[in-house]
Coordinates of C-alpha atoms in Angstrom, one line a residue:
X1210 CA 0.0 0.0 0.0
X1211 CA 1.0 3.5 -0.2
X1212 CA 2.7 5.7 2.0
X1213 CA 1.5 9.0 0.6
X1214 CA -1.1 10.1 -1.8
X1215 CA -1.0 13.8 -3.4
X1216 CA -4.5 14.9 -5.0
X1217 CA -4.4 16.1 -7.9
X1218 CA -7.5 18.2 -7.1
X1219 CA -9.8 20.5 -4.8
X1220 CA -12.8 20.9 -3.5
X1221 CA -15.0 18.3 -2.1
X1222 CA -13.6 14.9 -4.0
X1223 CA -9.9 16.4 -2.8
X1224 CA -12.0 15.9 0.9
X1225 CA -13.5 12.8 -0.7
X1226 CA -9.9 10.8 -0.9
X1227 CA -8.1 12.7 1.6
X1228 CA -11.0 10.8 4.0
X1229 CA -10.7 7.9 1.8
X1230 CA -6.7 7.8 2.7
X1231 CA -7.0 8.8 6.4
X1232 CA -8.9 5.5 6.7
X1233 CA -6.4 3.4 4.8
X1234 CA -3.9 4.6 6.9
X1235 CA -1.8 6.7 3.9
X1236 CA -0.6 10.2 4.4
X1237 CA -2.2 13.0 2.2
X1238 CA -0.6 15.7 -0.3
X1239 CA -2.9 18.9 -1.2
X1240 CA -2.0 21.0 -3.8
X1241 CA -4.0 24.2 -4.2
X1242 CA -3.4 28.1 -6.0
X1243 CA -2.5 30.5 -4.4
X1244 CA -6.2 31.7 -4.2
X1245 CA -7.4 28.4 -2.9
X1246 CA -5.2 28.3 0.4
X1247 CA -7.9 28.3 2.9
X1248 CA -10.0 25.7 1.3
X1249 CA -11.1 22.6 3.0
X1250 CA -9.0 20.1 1.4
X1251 CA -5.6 22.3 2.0
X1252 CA -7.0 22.4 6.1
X1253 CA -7.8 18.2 6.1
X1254 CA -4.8 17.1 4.4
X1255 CA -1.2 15.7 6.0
X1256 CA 0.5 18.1 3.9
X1257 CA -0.3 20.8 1.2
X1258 CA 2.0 22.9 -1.3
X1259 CA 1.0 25.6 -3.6
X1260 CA 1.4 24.9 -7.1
X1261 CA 0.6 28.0 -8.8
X1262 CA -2.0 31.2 -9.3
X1263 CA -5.9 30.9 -9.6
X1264 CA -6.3 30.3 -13.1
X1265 CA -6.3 26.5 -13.5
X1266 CA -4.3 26.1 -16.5
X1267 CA -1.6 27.5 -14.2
X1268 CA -2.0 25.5 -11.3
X1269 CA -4.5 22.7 -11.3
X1270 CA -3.7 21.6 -15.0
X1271 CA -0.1 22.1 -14.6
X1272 CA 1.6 18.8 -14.9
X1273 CA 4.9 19.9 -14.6
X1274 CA 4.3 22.1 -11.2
X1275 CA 1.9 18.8 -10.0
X1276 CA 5.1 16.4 -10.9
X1277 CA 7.2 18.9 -8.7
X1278 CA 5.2 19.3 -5.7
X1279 CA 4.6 15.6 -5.4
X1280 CA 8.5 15.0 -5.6
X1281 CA 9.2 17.5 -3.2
X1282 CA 6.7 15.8 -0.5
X1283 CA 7.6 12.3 -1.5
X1284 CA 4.6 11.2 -2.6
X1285 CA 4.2 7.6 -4.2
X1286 CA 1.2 8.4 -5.7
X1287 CA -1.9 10.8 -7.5
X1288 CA -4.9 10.3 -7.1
X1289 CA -6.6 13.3 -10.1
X1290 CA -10.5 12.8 -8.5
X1291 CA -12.3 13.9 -11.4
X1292 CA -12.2 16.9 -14.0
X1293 CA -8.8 18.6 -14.4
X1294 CA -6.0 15.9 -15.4
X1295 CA -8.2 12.5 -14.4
X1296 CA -8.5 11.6 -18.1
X1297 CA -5.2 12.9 -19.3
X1298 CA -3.2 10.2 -20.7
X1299 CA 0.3 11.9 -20.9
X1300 CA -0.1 13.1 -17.4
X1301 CA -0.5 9.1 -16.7
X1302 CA 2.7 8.4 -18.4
X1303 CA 4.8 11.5 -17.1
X1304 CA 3.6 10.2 -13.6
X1305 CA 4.9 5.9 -14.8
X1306 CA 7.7 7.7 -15.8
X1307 CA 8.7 9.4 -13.0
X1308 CA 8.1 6.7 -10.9
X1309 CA 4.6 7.9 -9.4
X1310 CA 1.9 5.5 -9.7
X1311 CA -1.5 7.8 -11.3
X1312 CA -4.3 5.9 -9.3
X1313 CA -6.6 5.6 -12.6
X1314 CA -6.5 3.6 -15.0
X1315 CA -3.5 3.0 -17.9
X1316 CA -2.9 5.4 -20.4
X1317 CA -3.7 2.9 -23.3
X1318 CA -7.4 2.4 -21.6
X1319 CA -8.1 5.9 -21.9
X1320 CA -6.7 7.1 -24.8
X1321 CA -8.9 4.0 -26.6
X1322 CA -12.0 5.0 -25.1
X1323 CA -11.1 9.0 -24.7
X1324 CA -11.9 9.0 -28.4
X1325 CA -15.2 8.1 -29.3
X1326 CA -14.6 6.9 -32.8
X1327 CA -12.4 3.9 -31.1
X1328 CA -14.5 3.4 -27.9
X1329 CA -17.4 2.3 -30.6
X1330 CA -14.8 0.1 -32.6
X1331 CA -13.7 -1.1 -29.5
X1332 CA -16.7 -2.1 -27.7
X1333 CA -18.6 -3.1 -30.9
X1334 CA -15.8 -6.0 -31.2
X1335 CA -16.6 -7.1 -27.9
X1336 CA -20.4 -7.4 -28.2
X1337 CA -21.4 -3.9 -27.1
X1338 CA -25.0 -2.5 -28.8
X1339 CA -24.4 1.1 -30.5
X1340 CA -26.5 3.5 -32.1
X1341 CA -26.3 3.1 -36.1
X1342 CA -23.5 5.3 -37.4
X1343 CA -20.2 5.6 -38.8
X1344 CA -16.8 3.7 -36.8
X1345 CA -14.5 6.6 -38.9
X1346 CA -14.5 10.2 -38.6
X1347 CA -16.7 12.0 -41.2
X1348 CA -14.5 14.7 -42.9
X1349 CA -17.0 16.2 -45.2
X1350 CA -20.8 17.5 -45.5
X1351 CA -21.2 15.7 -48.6
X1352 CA -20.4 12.5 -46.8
X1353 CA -22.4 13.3 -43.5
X1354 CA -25.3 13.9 -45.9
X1355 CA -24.6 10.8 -47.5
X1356 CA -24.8 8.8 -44.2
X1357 CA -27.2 10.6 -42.5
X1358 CA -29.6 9.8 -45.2
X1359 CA -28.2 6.2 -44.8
X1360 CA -29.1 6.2 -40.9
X1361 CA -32.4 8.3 -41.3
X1362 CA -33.3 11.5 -39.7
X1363 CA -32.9 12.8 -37.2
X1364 CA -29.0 12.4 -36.6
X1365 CA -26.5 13.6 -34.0
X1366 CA -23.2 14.7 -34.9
X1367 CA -20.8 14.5 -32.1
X1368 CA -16.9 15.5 -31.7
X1369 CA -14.8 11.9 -31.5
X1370 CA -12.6 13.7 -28.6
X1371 CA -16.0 15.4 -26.9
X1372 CA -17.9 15.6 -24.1
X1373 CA -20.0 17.9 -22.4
X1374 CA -22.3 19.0 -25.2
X1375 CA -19.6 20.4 -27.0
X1376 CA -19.3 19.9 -30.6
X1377 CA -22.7 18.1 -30.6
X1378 CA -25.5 19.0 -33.0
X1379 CA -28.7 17.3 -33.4
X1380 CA -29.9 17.3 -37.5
X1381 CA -33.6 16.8 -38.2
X1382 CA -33.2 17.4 -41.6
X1383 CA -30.4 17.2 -44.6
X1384 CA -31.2 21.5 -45.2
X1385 CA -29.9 22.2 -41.4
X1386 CA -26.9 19.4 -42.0
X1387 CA -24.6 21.2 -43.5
X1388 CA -24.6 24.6 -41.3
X1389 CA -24.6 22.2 -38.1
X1390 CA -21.7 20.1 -39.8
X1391 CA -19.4 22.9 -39.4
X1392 CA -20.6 24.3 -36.4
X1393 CA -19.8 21.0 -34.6
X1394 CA -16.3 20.7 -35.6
X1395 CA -15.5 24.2 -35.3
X1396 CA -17.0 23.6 -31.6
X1397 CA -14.9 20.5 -31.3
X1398 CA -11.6 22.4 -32.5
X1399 CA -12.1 25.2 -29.8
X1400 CA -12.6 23.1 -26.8
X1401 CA -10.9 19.6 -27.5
X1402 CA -8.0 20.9 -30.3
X1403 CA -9.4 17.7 -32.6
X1404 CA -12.2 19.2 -35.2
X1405 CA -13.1 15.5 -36.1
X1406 CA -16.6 14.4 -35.4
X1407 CA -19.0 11.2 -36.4
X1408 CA -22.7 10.6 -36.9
X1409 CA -25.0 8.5 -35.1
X1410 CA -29.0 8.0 -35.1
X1411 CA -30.2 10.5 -32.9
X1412 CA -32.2 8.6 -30.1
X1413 CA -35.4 10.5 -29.0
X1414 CA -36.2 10.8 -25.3
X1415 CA -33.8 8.4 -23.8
X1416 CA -32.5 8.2 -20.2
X1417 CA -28.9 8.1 -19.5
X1418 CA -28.2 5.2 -17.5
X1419 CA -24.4 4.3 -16.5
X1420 CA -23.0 1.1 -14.6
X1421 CA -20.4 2.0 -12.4
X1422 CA -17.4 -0.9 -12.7
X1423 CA -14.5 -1.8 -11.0
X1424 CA -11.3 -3.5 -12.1
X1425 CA -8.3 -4.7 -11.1
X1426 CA -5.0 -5.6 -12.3
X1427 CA -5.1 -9.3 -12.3
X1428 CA -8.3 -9.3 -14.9
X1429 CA -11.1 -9.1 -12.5
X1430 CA -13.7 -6.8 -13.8
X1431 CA -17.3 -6.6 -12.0
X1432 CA -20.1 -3.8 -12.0
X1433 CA -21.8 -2.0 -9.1
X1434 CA -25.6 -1.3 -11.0
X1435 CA -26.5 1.5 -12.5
X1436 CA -27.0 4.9 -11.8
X1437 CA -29.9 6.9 -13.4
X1438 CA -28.7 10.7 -14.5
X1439 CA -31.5 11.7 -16.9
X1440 CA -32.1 14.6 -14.9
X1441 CA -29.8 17.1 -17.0
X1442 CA -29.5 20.4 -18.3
X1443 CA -27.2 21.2 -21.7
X1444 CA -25.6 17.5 -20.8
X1445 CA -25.0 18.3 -17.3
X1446 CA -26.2 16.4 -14.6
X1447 CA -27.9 18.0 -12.2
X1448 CA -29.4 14.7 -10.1
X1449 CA -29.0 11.5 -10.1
X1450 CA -30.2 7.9 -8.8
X1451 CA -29.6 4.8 -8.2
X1452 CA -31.0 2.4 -9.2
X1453 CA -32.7 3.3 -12.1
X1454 CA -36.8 3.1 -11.6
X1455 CA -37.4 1.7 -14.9
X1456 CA -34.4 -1.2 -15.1
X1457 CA -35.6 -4.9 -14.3
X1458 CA -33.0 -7.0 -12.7
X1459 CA -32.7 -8.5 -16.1
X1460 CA -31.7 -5.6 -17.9
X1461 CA -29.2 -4.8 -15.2
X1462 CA -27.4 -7.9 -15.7
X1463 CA -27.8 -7.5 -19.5
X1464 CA -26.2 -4.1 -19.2
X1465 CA -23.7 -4.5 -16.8
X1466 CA -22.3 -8.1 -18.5
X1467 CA -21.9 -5.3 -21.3
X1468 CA -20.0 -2.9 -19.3
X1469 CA -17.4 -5.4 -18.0
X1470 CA -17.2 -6.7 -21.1
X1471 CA -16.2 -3.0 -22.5
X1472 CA -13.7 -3.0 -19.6
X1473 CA -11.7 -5.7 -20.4
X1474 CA -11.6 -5.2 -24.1
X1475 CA -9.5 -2.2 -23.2
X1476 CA -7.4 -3.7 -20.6
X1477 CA -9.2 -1.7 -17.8
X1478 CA -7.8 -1.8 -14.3
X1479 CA -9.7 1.2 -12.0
X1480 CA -12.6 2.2 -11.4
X1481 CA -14.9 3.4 -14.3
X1482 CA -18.5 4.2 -15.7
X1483 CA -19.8 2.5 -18.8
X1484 CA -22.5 4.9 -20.3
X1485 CA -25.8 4.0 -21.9
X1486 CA -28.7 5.6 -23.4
X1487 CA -32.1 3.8 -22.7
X1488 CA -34.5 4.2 -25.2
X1489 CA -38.3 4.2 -24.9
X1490 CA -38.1 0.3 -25.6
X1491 CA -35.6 -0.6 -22.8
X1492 CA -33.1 -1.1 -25.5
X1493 CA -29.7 -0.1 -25.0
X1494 CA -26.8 2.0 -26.4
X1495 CA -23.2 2.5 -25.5
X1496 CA -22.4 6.3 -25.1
X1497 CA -19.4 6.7 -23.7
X1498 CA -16.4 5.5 -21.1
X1499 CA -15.4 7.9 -17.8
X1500 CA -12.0 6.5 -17.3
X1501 CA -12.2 8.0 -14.0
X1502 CA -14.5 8.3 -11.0
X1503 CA -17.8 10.0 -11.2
X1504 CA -19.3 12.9 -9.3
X1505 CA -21.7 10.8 -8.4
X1506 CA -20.0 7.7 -7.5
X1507 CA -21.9 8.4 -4.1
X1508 CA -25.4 7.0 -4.8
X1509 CA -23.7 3.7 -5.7
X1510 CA -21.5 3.4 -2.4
X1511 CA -25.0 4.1 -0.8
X1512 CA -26.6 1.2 -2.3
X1513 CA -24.0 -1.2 -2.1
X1514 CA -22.3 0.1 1.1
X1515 CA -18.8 -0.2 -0.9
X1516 CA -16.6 2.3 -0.4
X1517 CA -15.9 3.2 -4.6
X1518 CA -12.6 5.3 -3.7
X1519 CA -10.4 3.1 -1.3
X1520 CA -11.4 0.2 -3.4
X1521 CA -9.6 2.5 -6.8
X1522 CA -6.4 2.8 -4.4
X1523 CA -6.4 -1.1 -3.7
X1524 CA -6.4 -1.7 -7.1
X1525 CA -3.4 1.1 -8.1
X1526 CA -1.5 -0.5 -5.4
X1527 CA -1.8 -3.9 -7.2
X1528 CA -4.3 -5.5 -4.7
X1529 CA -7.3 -7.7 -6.3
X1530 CA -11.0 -7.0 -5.7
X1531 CA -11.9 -8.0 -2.9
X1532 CA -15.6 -8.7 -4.0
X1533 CA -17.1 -11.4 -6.5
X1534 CA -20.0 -10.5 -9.1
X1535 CA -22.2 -12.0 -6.8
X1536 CA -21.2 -10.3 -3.7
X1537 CA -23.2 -7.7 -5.2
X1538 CA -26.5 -6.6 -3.4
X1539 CA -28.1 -3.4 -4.2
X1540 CA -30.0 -2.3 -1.0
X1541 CA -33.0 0.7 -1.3
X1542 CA -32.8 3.6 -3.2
X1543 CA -30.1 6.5 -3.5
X1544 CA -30.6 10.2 -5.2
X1545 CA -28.1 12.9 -5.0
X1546 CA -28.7 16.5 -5.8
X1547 CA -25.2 19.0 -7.2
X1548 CA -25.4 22.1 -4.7
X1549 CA -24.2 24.6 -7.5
X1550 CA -23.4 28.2 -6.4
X1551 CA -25.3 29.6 -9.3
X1552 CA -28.4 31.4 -9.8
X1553 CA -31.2 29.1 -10.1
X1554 CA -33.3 31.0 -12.5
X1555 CA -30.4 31.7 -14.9
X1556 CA -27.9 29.1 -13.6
X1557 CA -25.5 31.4 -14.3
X1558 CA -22.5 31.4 -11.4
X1559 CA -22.9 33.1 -8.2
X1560 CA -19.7 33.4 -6.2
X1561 CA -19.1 35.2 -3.5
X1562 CA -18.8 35.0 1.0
X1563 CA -21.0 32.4 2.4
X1564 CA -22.4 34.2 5.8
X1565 CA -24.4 30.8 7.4
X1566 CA -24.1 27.2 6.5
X1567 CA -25.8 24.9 8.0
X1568 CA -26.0 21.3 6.3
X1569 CA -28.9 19.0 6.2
X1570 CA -28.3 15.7 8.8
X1571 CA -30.2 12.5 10.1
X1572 CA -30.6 8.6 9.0
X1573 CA -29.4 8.4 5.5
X1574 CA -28.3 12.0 4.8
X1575 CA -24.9 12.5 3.4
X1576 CA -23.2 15.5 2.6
X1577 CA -20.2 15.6 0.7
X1578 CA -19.0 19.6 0.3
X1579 CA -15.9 21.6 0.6
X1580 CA -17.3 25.0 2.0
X1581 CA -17.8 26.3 5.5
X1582 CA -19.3 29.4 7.2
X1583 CA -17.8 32.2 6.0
X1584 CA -16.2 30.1 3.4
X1585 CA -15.5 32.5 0.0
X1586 CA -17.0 30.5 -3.5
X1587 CA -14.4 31.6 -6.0
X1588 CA -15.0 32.6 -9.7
X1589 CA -11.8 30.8 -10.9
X1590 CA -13.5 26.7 -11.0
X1591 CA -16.6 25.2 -11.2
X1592 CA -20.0 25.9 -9.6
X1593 CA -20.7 23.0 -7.4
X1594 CA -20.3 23.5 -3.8
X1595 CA -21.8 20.3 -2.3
X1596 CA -23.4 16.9 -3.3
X1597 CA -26.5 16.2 -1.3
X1598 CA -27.2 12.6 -1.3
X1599 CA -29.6 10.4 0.3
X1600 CA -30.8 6.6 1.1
X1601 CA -33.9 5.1 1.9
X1602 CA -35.5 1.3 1.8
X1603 CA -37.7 3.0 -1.2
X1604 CA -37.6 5.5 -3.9
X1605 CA -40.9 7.4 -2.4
X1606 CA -39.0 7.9 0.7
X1607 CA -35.4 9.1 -0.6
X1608 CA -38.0 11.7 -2.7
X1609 CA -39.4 12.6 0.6
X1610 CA -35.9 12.5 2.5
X1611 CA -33.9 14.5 -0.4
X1612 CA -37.2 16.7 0.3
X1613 CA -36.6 17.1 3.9
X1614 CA -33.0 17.6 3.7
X1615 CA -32.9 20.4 0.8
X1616 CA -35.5 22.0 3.4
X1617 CA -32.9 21.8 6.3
X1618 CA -29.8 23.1 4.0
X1619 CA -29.1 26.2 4.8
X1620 CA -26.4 28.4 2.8
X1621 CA -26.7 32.0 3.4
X1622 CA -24.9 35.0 1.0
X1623 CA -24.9 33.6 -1.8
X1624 CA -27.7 32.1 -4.5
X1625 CA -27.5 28.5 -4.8
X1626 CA -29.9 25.9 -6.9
X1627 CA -31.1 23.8 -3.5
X1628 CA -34.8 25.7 -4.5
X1629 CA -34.2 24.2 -8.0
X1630 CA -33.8 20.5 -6.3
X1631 CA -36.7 21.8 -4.2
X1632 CA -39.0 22.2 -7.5
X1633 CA -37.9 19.2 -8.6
X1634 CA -38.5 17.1 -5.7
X1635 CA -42.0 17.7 -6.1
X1636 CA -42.6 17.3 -9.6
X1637 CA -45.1 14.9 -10.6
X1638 CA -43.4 13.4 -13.5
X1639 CA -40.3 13.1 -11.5
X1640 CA -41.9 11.4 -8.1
X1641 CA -43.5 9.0 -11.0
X1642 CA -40.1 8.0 -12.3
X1643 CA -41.5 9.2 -15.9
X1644 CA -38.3 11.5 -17.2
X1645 CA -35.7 11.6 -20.1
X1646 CA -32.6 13.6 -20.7
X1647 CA -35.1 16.5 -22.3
X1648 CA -37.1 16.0 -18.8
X1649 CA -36.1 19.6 -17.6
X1650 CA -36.0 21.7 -21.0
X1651 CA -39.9 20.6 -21.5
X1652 CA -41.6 20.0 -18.6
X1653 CA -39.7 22.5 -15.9
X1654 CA -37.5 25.3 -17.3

């Protein structure tokens, strides 16, 4: 096992490992900017070293000044969290090569399934279901027009090296194709420096459902259920559950047989999510890989009572699951709601001094934040303050617990989106289980 971890990170996963760590005995690393020195994770950790000013590219995304500080403190390992450098394959191998082990996977698995055009070749060889579409980058409108009328309307184009809605243009017809052609790989050369992008059959209302895996390096591959993240706005998840309300024990083995399977055709050994769309029909698509842990890795821990992140450290240190397929049990229900310091009428960011905080407790309330009273949200990074999450023995019950809990939350001086959760919570289509990824753009906002 490790001596020392550094964490590649802030904010509440940084808190989420540094606990994670502290229990596994293993000394902790935080790195923070200069801005960031009184944050949570800097105050919890063993150690902490600034490695630069506010603006991530400077400090959080610099490899060489990460590489540095975790020399400097001896640290044996990284753990990235999520976001920032957790999917960055040549900070995987700078880290091998200096003799630092990067707790994630290897830097074959996720360059293979960091491009979308080689996750579908990949996981269509092992037996995977896609949407119908191309396996090659489309370099022309001509061609997309070609396939799309191939496929049949409506199509999605989507950047092979995306994610996040960028570069990702739905087509209902071949007059808009051409216009949205270019606008997705101009989209996809701004944010990802790759303007390559491929078609698929857009599929019309679907959920997202993901199956969170785990892997080892010895082979073993199994899968913790699914999580339900329909609830989304732009492609960013606001909520999610687990497990999904619509997913017959069936189907759950069906899809997550397919997400080991996707695993170990790329030689996976962490802990990952396998991502599906779930059409009206129950069928099933592959989406995409995370080659890292989620942001809401939480709801499964809750529903399996494994802990996701000191099991991903086991296996960096070369350890082997210690759990079988069947080992698996997936106890009541789990939903957890993104705290986001943003407006929730525009969600548009809100930074700023938080003047009262008082978080939500009780049986089956977890809160998983890095802010305090008095605590200053900073413009620099992303909006979410805090993951809510909840567990009950039924879904009716988390619904009325994540209701009682956003009630009791109490975060004073700045605007937050808990009254957002709060609308939500109370929605009939939602308490009904009957939502989509376009839930929120037609039925609330």
């Amino acid at each position: 096992m490790f001596n020392k971890i550094l964490i590649a990170n802030r904010g509440e996963i940084a808190i989420r490992v540094i606990r994670a760590c502290k229990e596994l005995g293993i000394k902790t690393v935080a790195v923070h900017s200069d801005v960031d020195s009184e944050s949570l994770h800097v105050k919890l950790a063993d150690e902490s070293i600034c490695i630069g000013p506010a603006p991530s590219a400077k400090s959080y995304l610099n490899i060489k000044a990460i590489i540095s500080a975790a020399e400097v403190t001896d640290a044996s390992a990284i753990h990235p969290g999520y976001g920032f450098l957790s999917e960055n394959a040549e900070f995987a191998e700078i880290c091998a090569n200096c003799g630092i082990t990067f707790i994630g996977p290897g830097p074959e698995s996720m360059r293979l399934m960091g491009d979308k055009i080689s996750a579908r070749q990949t996981v269509t060889k092992a037996g995977v279901p896609i949407l119908p579409g191309t396996t090659e980058g489309v370099k022309s409108p001509e061609e997309a027009k070609r396939i799309a009328g191939d496929i049949g309307y409506p199509v999605i184009i989507k950047a092979t090296a995306g994610g996040g809605g960028r570069g990702m243009k739905v087509v209902h017809s071949p007059a808009s194709l051409p216009n949205a052609f270019a606008t997705a790989r101009a989209e996809a050369q701004a944010g990802f420096g790759n303007p390559d992008v491929y078609i698929e059959k857009f599929c019309e209302r679907p959920r997202h459902v993901e199956i969170q895996i785990m892997a080892d390096q010895h082979g073993n591959v199994i899968h913790l259920g699914e999580r339900d993240c329909s609830i989304q706005r732009r492609h960013q998840k606001l909520i999610e559950e687990a497990p999904c309300p619509v997913l017959s024990e069936e189907l759950r083995q069906e899809m997550g047989a397919c997400a080991v399977a996707a695993a170990k055709a790329v030689g996976y050994s962490s802990v990952g999510t396998v991502e599906f769309l779930l059409d009206q029909g129950k069928n099933f698509y592959f989406m995409e890989m995370n080659t890292r842990v989620q942001v809401e890795h939480p709801v499964t821990e809750m529903v399996t009572g494994i802990d996701i992140i000191k099991e991903q450290i086991r296996s960096a240190a070369g350890h082997p699951l210690r759990f079988k397929q069947e080992d698996i049990q997936i106890r009541g229900h789990a939903i957890e709601c993104r705290i986001n310091a943003e407006d929730p009428e525009k969600f548009t960011p809100f930074p700023g001094k938080i003047v009262g905080y008082h978080p939500p407790g009780g049986l089956g309330v977890r809160v998983d934040s890095g802010v305090y009273d008095q605590y200053k949200v900073l413009p620099h990074y992303d909006s979410m303050i805090a993951k809510l999450i909840v567990h009950a023995e039924t879904r009716d019950e988390a619904i009325k617990k994540m209701a009682t809990a956003l009630d009791e939350y109490i975060i004073d001086g700045i605007k937050t989106t808990i009254s957002f959760h709060q609308k939500i919570m109370k929605s009939k289509e939602f308490i009904e289980g009957d939502v989509d990824t376009g839930f929120l753009e037609r039925v609330i906002l």
